[in-house]
CSV table of N, CA and C in Angstrom, one decimal:
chain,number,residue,atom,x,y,z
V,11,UNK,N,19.6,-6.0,-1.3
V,11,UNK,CA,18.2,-5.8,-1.1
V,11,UNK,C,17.6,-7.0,-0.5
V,12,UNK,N,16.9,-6.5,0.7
V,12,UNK,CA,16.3,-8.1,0.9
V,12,UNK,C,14.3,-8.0,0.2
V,13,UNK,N,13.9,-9.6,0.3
V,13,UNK,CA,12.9,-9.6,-0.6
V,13,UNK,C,11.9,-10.0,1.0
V,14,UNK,N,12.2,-10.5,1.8
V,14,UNK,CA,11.6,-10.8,2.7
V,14,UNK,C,10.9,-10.2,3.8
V,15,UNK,N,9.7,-10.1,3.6
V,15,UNK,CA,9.2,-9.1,4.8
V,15,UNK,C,9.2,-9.6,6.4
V,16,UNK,N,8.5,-9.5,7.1
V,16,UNK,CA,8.1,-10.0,8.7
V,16,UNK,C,7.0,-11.1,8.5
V,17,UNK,N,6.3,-11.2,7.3
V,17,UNK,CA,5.4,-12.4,7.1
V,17,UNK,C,6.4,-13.3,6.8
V,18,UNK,N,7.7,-13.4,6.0
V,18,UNK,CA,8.1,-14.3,5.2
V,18,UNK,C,7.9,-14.5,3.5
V,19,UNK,N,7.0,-14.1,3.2
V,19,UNK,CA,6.5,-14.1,2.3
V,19,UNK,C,6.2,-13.4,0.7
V,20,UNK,N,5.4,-11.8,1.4
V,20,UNK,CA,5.0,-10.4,0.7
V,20,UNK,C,6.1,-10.0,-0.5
V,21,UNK,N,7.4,-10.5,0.3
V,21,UNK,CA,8.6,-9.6,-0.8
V,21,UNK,C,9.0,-10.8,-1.9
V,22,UNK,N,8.7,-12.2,-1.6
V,22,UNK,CA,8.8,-13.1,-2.4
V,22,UNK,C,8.0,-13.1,-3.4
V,23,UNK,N,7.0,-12.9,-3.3
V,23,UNK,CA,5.9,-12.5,-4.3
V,23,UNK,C,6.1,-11.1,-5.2
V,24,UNK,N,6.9,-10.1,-4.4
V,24,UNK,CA,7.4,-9.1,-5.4
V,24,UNK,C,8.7,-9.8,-6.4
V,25,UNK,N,9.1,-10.0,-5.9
V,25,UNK,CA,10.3,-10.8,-7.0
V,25,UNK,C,9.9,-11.2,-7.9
V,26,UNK,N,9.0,-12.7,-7.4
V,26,UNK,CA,8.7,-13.2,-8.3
V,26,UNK,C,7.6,-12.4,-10.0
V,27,UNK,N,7.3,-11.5,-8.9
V,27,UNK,CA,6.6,-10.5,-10.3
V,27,UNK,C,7.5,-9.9,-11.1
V,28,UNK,N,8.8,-9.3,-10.4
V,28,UNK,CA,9.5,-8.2,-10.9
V,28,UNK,C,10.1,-9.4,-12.2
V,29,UNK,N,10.2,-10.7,-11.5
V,29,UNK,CA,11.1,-11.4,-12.8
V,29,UNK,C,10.5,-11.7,-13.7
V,30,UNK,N,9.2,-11.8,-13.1
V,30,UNK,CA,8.9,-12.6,-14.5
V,30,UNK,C,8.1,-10.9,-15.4
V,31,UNK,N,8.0,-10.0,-15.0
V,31,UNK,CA,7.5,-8.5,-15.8
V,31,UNK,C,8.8,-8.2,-16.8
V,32,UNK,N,10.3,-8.9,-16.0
V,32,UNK,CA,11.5,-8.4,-16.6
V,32,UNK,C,11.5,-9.8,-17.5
V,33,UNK,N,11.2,-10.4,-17.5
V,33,UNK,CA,11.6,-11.6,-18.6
V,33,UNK,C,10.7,-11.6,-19.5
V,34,UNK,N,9.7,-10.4,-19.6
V,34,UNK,CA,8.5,-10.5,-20.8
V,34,UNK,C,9.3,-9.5,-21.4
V,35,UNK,N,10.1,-8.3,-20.8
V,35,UNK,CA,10.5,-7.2,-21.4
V,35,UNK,C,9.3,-6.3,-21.8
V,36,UNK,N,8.3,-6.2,-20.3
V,36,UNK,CA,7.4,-5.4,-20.5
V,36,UNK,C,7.7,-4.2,-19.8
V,37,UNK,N,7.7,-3.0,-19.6
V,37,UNK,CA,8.2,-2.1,-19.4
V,37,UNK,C,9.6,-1.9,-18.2
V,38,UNK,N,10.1,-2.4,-19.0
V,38,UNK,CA,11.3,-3.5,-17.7
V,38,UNK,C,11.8,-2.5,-16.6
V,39,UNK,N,12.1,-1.3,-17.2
V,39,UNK,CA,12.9,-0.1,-15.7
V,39,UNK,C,12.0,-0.1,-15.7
V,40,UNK,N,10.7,0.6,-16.1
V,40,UNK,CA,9.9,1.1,-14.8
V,40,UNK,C,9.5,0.1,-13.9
V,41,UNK,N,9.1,-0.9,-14.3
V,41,UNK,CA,8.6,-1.8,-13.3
V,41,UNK,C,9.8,-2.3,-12.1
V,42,UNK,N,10.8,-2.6,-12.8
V,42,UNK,CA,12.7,-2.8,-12.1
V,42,UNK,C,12.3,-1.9,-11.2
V,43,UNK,N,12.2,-0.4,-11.6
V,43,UNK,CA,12.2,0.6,-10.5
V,43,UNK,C,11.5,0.5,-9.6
V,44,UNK,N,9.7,0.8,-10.0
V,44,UNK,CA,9.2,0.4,-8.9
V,44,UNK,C,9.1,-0.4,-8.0
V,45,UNK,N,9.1,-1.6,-8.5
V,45,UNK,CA,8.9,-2.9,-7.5
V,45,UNK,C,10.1,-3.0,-6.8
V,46,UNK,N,11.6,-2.5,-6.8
V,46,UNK,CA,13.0,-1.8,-6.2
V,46,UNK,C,12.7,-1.1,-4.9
V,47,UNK,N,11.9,0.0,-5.2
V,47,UNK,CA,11.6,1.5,-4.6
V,47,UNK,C,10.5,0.4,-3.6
V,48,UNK,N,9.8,-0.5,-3.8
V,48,UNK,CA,8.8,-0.9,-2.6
V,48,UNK,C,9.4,-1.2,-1.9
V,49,UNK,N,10.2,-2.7,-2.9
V,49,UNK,CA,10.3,-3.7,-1.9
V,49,UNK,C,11.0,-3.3,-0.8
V,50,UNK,N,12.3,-2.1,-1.0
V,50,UNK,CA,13.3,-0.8,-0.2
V,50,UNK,C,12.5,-0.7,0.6
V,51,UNK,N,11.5,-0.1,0.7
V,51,UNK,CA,10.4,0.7,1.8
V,51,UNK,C,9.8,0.0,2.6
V,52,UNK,N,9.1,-1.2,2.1
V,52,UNK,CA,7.8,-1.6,2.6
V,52,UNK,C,8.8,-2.9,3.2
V,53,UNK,N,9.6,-3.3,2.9
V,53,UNK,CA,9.8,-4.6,3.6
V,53,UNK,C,10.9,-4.8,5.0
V,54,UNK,N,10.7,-3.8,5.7
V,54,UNK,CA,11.8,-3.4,6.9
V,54,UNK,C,10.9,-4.0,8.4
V,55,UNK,N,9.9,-4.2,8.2
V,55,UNK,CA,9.1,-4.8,9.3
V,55,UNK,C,9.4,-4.1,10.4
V,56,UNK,N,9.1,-2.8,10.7
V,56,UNK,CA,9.0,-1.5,11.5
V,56,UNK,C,8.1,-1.0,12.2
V,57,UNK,N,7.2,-2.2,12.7
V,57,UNK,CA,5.7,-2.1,13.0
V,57,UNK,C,5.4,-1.0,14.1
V,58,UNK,N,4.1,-0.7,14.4
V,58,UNK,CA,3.7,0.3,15.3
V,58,UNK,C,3.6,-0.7,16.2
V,59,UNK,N,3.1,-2.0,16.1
V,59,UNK,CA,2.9,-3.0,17.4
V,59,UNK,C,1.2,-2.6,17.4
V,60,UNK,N,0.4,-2.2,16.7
V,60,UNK,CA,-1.2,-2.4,16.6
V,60,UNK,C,-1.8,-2.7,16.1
V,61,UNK,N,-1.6,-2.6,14.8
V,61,UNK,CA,-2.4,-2.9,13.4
V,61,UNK,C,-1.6,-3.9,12.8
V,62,UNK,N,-1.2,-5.0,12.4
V,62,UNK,CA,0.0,-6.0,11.7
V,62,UNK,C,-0.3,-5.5,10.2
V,63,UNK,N,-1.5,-4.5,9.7
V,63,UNK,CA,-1.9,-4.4,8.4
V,63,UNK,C,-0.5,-3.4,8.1
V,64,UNK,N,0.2,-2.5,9.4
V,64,UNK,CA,0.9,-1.5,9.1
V,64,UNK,C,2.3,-2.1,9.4
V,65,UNK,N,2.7,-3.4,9.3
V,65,UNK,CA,3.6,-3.9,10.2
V,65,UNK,C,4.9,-3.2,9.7
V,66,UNK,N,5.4,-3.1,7.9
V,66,UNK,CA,6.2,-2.1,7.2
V,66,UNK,C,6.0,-0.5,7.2
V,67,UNK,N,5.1,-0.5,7.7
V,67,UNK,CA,5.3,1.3,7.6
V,67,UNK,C,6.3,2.0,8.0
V,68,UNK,N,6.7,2.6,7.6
V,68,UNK,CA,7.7,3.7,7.9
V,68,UNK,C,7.7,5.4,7.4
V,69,UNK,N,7.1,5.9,8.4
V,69,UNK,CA,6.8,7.5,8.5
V,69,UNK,C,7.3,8.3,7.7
V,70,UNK,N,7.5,8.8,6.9
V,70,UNK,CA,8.5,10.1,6.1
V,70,UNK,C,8.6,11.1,7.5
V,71,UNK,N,9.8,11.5,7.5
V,71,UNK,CA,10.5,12.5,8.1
V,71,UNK,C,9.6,14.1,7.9
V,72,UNK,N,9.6,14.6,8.8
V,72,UNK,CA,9.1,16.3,8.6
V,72,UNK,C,10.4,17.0,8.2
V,73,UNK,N,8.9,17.0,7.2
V,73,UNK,CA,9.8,18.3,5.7
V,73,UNK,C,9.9,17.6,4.6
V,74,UNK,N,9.6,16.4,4.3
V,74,UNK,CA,9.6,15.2,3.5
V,74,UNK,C,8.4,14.6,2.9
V,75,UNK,N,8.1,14.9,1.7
V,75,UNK,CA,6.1,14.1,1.6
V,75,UNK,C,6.6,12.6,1.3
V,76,UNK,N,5.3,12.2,1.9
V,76,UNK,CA,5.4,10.5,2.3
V,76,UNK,C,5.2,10.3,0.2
V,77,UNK,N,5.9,9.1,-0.1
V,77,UNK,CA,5.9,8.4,-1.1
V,77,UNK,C,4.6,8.3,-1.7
V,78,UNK,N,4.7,8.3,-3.2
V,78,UNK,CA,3.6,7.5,-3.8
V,78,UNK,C,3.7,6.2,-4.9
V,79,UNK,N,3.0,5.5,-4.1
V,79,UNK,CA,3.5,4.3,-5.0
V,79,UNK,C,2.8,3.8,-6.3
V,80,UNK,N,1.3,5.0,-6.3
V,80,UNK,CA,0.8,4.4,-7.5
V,80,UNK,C,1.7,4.4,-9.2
V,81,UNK,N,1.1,4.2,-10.2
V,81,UNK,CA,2.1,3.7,-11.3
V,81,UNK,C,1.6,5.6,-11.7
V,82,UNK,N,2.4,5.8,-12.6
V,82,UNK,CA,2.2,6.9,-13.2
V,82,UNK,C,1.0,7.6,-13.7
V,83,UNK,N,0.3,8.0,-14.0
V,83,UNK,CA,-1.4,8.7,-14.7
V,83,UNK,C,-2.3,7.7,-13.7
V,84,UNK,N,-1.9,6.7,-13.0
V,84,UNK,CA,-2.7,5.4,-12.9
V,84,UNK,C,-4.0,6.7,-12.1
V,85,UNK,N,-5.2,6.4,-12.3
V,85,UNK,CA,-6.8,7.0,-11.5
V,85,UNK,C,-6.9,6.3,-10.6
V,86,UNK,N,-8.6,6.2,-10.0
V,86,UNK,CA,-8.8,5.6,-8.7
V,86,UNK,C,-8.4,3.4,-9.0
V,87,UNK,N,-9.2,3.2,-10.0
V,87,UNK,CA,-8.8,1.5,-10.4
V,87,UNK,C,-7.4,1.2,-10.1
V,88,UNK,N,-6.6,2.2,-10.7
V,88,UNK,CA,-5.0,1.7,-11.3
V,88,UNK,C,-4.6,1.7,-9.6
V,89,UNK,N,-4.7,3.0,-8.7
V,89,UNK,CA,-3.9,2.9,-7.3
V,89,UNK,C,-4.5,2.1,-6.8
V,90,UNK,N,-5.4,1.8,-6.5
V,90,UNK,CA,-6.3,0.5,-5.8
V,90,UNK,C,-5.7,-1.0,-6.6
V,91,UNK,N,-5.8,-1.0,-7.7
V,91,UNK,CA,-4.9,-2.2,-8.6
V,91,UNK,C,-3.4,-2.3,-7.9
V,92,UNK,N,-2.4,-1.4,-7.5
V,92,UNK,CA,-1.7,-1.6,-7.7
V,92,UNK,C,-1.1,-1.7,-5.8
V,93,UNK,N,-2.0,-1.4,-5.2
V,93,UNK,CA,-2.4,-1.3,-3.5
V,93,UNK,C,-2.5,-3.0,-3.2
V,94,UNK,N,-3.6,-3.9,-4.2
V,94,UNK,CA,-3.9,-5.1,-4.4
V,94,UNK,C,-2.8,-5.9,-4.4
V,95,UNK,N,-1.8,-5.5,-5.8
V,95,UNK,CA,-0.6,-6.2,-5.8
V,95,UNK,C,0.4,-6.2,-5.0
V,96,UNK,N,0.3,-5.0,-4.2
V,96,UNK,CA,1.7,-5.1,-3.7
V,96,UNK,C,0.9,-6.1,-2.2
V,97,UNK,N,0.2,-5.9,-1.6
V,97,UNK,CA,-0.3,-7.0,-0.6
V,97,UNK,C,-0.5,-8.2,-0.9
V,98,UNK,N,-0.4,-8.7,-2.1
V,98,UNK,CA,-0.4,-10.0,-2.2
V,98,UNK,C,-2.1,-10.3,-2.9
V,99,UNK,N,-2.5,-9.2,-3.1
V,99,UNK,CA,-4.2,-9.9,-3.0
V,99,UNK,C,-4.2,-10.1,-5.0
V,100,UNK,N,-5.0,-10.9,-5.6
V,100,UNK,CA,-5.1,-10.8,-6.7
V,100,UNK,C,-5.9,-9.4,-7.8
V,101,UNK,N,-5.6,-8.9,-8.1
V,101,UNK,CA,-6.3,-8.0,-8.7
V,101,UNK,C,-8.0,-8.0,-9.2
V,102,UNK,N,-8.0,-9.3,-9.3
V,102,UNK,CA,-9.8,-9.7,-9.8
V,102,UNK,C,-10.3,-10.0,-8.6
V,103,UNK,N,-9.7,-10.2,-7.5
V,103,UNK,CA,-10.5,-10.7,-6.5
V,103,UNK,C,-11.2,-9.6,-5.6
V,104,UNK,N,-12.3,-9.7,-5.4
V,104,UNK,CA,-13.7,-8.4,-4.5
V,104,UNK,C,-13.0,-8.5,-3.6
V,105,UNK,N,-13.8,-7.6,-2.9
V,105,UNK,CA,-13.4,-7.5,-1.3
V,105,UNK,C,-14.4,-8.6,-0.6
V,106,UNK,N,-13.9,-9.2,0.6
V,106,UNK,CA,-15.3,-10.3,0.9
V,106,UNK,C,-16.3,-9.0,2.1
V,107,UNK,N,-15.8,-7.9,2.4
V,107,UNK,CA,-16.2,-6.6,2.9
V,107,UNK,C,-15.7,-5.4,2.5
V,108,UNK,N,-16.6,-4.6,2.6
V,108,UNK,CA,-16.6,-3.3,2.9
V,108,UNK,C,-17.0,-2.6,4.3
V,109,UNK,N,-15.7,-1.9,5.0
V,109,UNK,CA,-16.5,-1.3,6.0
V,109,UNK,C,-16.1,0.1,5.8
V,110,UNK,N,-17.3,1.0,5.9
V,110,UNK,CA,-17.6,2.6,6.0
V,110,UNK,C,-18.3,3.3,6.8
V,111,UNK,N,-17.8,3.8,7.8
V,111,UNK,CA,-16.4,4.4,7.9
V,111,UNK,C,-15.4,3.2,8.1
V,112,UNK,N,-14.3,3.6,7.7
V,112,UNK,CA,-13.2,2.5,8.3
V,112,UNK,C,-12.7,2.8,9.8
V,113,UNK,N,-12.1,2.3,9.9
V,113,UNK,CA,-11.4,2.2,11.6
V,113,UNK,C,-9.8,2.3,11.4
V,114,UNK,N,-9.7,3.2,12.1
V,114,UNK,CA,-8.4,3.4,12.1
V,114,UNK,C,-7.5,2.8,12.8
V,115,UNK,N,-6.2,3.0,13.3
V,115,UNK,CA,-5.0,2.6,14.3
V,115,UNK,C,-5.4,2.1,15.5
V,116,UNK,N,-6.1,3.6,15.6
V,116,UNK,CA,-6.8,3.6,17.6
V,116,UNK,C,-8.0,2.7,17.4
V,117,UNK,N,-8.4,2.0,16.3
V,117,UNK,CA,-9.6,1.3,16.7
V,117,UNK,C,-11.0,2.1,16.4
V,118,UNK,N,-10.7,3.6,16.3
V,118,UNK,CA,-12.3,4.3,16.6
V,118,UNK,C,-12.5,4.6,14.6
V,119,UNK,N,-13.8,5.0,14.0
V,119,UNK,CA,-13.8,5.4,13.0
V,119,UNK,C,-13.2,5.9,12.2
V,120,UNK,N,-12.7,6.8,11.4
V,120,UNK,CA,-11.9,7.9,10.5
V,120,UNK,C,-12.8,8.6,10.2
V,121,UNK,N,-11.8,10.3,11.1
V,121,UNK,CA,-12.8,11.4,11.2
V,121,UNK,C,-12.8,11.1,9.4
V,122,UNK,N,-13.8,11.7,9.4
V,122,UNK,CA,-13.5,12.5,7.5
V,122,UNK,C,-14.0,11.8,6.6
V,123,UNK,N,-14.1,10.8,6.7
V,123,UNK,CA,-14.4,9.2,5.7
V,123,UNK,C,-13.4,8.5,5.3
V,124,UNK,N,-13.4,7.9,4.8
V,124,UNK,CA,-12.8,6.4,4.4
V,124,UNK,C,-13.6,5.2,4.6
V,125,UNK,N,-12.4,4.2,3.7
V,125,UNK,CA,-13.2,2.8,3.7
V,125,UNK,C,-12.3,1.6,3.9
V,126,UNK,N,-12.8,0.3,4.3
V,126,UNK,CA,-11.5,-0.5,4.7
V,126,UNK,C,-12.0,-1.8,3.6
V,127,UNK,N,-11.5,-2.1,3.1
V,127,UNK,CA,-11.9,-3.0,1.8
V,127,UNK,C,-10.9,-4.6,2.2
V,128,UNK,N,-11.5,-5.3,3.2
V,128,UNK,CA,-11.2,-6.3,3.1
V,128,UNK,C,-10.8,-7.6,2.2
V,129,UNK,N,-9.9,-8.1,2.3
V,129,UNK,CA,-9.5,-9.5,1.1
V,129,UNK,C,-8.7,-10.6,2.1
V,130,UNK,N,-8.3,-11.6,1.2
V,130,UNK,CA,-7.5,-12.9,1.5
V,130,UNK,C,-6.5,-12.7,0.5
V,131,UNK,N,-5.0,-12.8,0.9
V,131,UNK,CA,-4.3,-12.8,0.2
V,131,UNK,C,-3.7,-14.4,-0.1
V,132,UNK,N,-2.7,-14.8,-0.9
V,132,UNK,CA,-3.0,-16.7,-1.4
V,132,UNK,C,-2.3,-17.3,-0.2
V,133,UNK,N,-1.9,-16.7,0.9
V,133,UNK,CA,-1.7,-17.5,1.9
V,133,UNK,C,-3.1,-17.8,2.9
V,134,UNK,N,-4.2,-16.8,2.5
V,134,UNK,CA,-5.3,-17.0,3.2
V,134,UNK,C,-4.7,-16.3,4.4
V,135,UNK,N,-4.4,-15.3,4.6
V,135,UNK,CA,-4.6,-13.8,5.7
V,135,UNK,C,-5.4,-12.6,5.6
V,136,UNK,N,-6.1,-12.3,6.4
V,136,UNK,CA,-6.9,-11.3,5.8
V,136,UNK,C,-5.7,-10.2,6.1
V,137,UNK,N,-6.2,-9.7,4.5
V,137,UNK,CA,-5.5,-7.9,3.9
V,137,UNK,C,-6.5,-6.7,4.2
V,138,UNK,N,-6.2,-5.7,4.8
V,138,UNK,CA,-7.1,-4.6,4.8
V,138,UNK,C,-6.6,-3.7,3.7
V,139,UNK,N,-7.1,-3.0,3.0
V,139,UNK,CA,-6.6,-2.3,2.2
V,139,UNK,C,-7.6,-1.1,2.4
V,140,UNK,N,-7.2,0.1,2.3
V,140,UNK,CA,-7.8,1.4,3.1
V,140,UNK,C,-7.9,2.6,2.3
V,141,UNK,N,-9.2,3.3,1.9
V,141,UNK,CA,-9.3,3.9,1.0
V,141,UNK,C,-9.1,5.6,2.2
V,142,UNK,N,-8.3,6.4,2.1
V,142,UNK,CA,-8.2,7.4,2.7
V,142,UNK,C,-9.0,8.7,2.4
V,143,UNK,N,-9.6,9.8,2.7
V,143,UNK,CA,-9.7,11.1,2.1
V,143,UNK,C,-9.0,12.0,2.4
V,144,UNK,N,-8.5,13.3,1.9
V,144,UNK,CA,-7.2,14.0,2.1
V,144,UNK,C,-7.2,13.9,3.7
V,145,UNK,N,-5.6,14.1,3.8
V,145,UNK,CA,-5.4,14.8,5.0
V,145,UNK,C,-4.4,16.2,5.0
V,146,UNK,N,-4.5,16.5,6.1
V,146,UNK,CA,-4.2,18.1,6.6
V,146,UNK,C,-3.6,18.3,7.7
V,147,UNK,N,-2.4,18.6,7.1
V,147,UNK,CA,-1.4,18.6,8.6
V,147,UNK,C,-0.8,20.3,8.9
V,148,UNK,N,-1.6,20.8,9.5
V,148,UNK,CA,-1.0,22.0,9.9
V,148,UNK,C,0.0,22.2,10.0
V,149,UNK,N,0.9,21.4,11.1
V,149,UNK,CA,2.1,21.8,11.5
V,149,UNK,C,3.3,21.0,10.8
V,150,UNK,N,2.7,20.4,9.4
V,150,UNK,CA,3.6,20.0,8.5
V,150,UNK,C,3.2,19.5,6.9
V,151,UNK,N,2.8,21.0,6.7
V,151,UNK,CA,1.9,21.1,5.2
V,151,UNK,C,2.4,20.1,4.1
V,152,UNK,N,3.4,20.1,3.8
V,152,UNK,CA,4.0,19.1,2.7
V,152,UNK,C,3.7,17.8,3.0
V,153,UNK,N,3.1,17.0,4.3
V,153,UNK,CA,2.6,15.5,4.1
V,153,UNK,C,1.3,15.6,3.9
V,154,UNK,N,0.5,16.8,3.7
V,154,UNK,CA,-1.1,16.9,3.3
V,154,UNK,C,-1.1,16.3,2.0
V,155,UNK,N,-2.3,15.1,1.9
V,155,UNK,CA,-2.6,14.1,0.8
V,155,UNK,C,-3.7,14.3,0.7
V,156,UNK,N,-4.2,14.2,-1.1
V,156,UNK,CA,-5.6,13.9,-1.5
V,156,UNK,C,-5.8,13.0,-1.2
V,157,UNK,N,-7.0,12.2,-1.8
V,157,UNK,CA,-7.5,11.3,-1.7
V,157,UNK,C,-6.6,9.9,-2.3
V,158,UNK,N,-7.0,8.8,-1.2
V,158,UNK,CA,-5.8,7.3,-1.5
V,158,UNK,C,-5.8,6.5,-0.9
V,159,UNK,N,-5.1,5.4,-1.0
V,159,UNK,CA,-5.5,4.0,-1.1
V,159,UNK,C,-3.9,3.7,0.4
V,160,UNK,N,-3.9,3.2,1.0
V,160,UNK,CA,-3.1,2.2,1.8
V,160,UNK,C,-3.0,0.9,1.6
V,161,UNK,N,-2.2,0.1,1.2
V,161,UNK,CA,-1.9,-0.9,1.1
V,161,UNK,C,-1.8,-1.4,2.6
V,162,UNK,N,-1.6,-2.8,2.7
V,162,UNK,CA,-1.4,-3.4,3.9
V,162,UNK,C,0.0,-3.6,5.1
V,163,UNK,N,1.1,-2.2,3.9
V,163,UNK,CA,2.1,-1.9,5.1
V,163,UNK,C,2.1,-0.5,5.2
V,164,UNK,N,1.1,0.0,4.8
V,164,UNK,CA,0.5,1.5,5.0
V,164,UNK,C,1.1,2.6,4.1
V,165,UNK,N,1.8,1.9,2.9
V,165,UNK,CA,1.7,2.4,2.2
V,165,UNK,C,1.1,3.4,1.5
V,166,UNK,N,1.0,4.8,0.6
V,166,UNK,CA,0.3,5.3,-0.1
V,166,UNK,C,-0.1,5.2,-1.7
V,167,UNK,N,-0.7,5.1,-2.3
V,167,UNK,CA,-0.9,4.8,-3.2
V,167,UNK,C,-2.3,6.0,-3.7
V,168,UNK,N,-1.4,7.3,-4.5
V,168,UNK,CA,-2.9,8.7,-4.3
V,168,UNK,C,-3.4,8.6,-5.6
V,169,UNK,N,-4.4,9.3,-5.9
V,169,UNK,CA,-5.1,9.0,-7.0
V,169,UNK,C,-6.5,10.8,-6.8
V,170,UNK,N,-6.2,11.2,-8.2
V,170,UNK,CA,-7.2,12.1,-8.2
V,170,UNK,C,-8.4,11.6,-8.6
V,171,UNK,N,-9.6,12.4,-7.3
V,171,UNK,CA,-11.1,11.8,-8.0
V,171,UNK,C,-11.8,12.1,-9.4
C-alpha cells in the first residue's frame, strides 16, 4: 500500500493518524479499515488535469455506486469532519471562505446548489472542500447521491439532512 499521494504528503499524514488512532487502541479496525479503504482510493494521483482539488479521483464504474467515506451514523458535522481530515485541514479550523454557489470542474456555478468551503491545509495550500446537493443520473441510477461533502480528491463523504 502506498501512503504517498501526487502532493507528497496527504497519505503521510493518513498514517501518521492511522498509527497513532492504533496505538491508543481507539477503535482500532474500524479506523485500520477506514483510513486502508482511503488511503487505497484516494491516493493514485489520477487527475482530470483541471481542478488539482480532484487530482485522486477516481470515477466508480457504471453499475457501481461511488464510495462513501463518511464514518458510520456520522450527520452533516461528522462527514464534513471527516472530508477535513482526510485533506489535511484541521478539524477546528473555519473556512477562510465560503463560496455559494460553488463552481464546479468547468469553472461555471453548480446547477442545483452547493458550496465550496475553502481552508489551508499545514503545508499552507489552499483545500476546497465542496458541499454537494443530490445528484441524478438517469442513464445510471445507482450513482444518484443525496446530499455531501467532497473532499479535496473528490471524494464522497454523504450525510442525511
Amino acid at each position: 500500500m502506498s501512503y504517498v499521494d501526487p502532493s507528497g504528503n496527504q497519505c503521510q499524514a493518513a498514517k501518521d493518524r492511522l498509527a497513532a488512532s492504533t496505538s491508543k487502541g481507539k477503535n482500532e479496525t474500524k479506523t485500520a479499515t477506514k483510513l486502508t479503504e482511503h488511503q487505497d482510493s484516494s491516493c493514485k494521483g489520477s487527475g482530470d488535469g483541471r481542478n488539482p482539488n480532484y487530482e485522486g479521483y477516481v470515477k466508480s464504474g457504471k453499475g457501481q455506486p461511488p464510495q462513501n467515506f463518511s464514518p458510520e451514523g456520522a450527520g452533516k458535522n461528522g462527514s464534513f469532519r471527516e472530508a477535513k481530515r482526510a485533506s489535511g485541514v484541521p478539524v477546528s479550523q473555519q473556512p477562510s471562505k465560503i463560496v455559494d454557489p460553488g463552481i464546479g470542474k468547468n469553472g461555471k456555478p453548480i446547477v442545483g446548489g452547493g458550496k465550496d468551503y475553502y481552508f489551508k491545509d499545514s503545508n499552507g495550500n489552499e483545500v476546497v472542500i465542496r458541499q454537494h446537493n443530490e445528484h441524478i443520473y438517469e442513464d445510471d441510477p445507482i450513482q444518484n447521491r443525496g446530499t455531501h461533502f467532497n473532499d479535496k480528491y473528490g471524494n464522497r463523504y454523504d450525510y442525511d439532512e
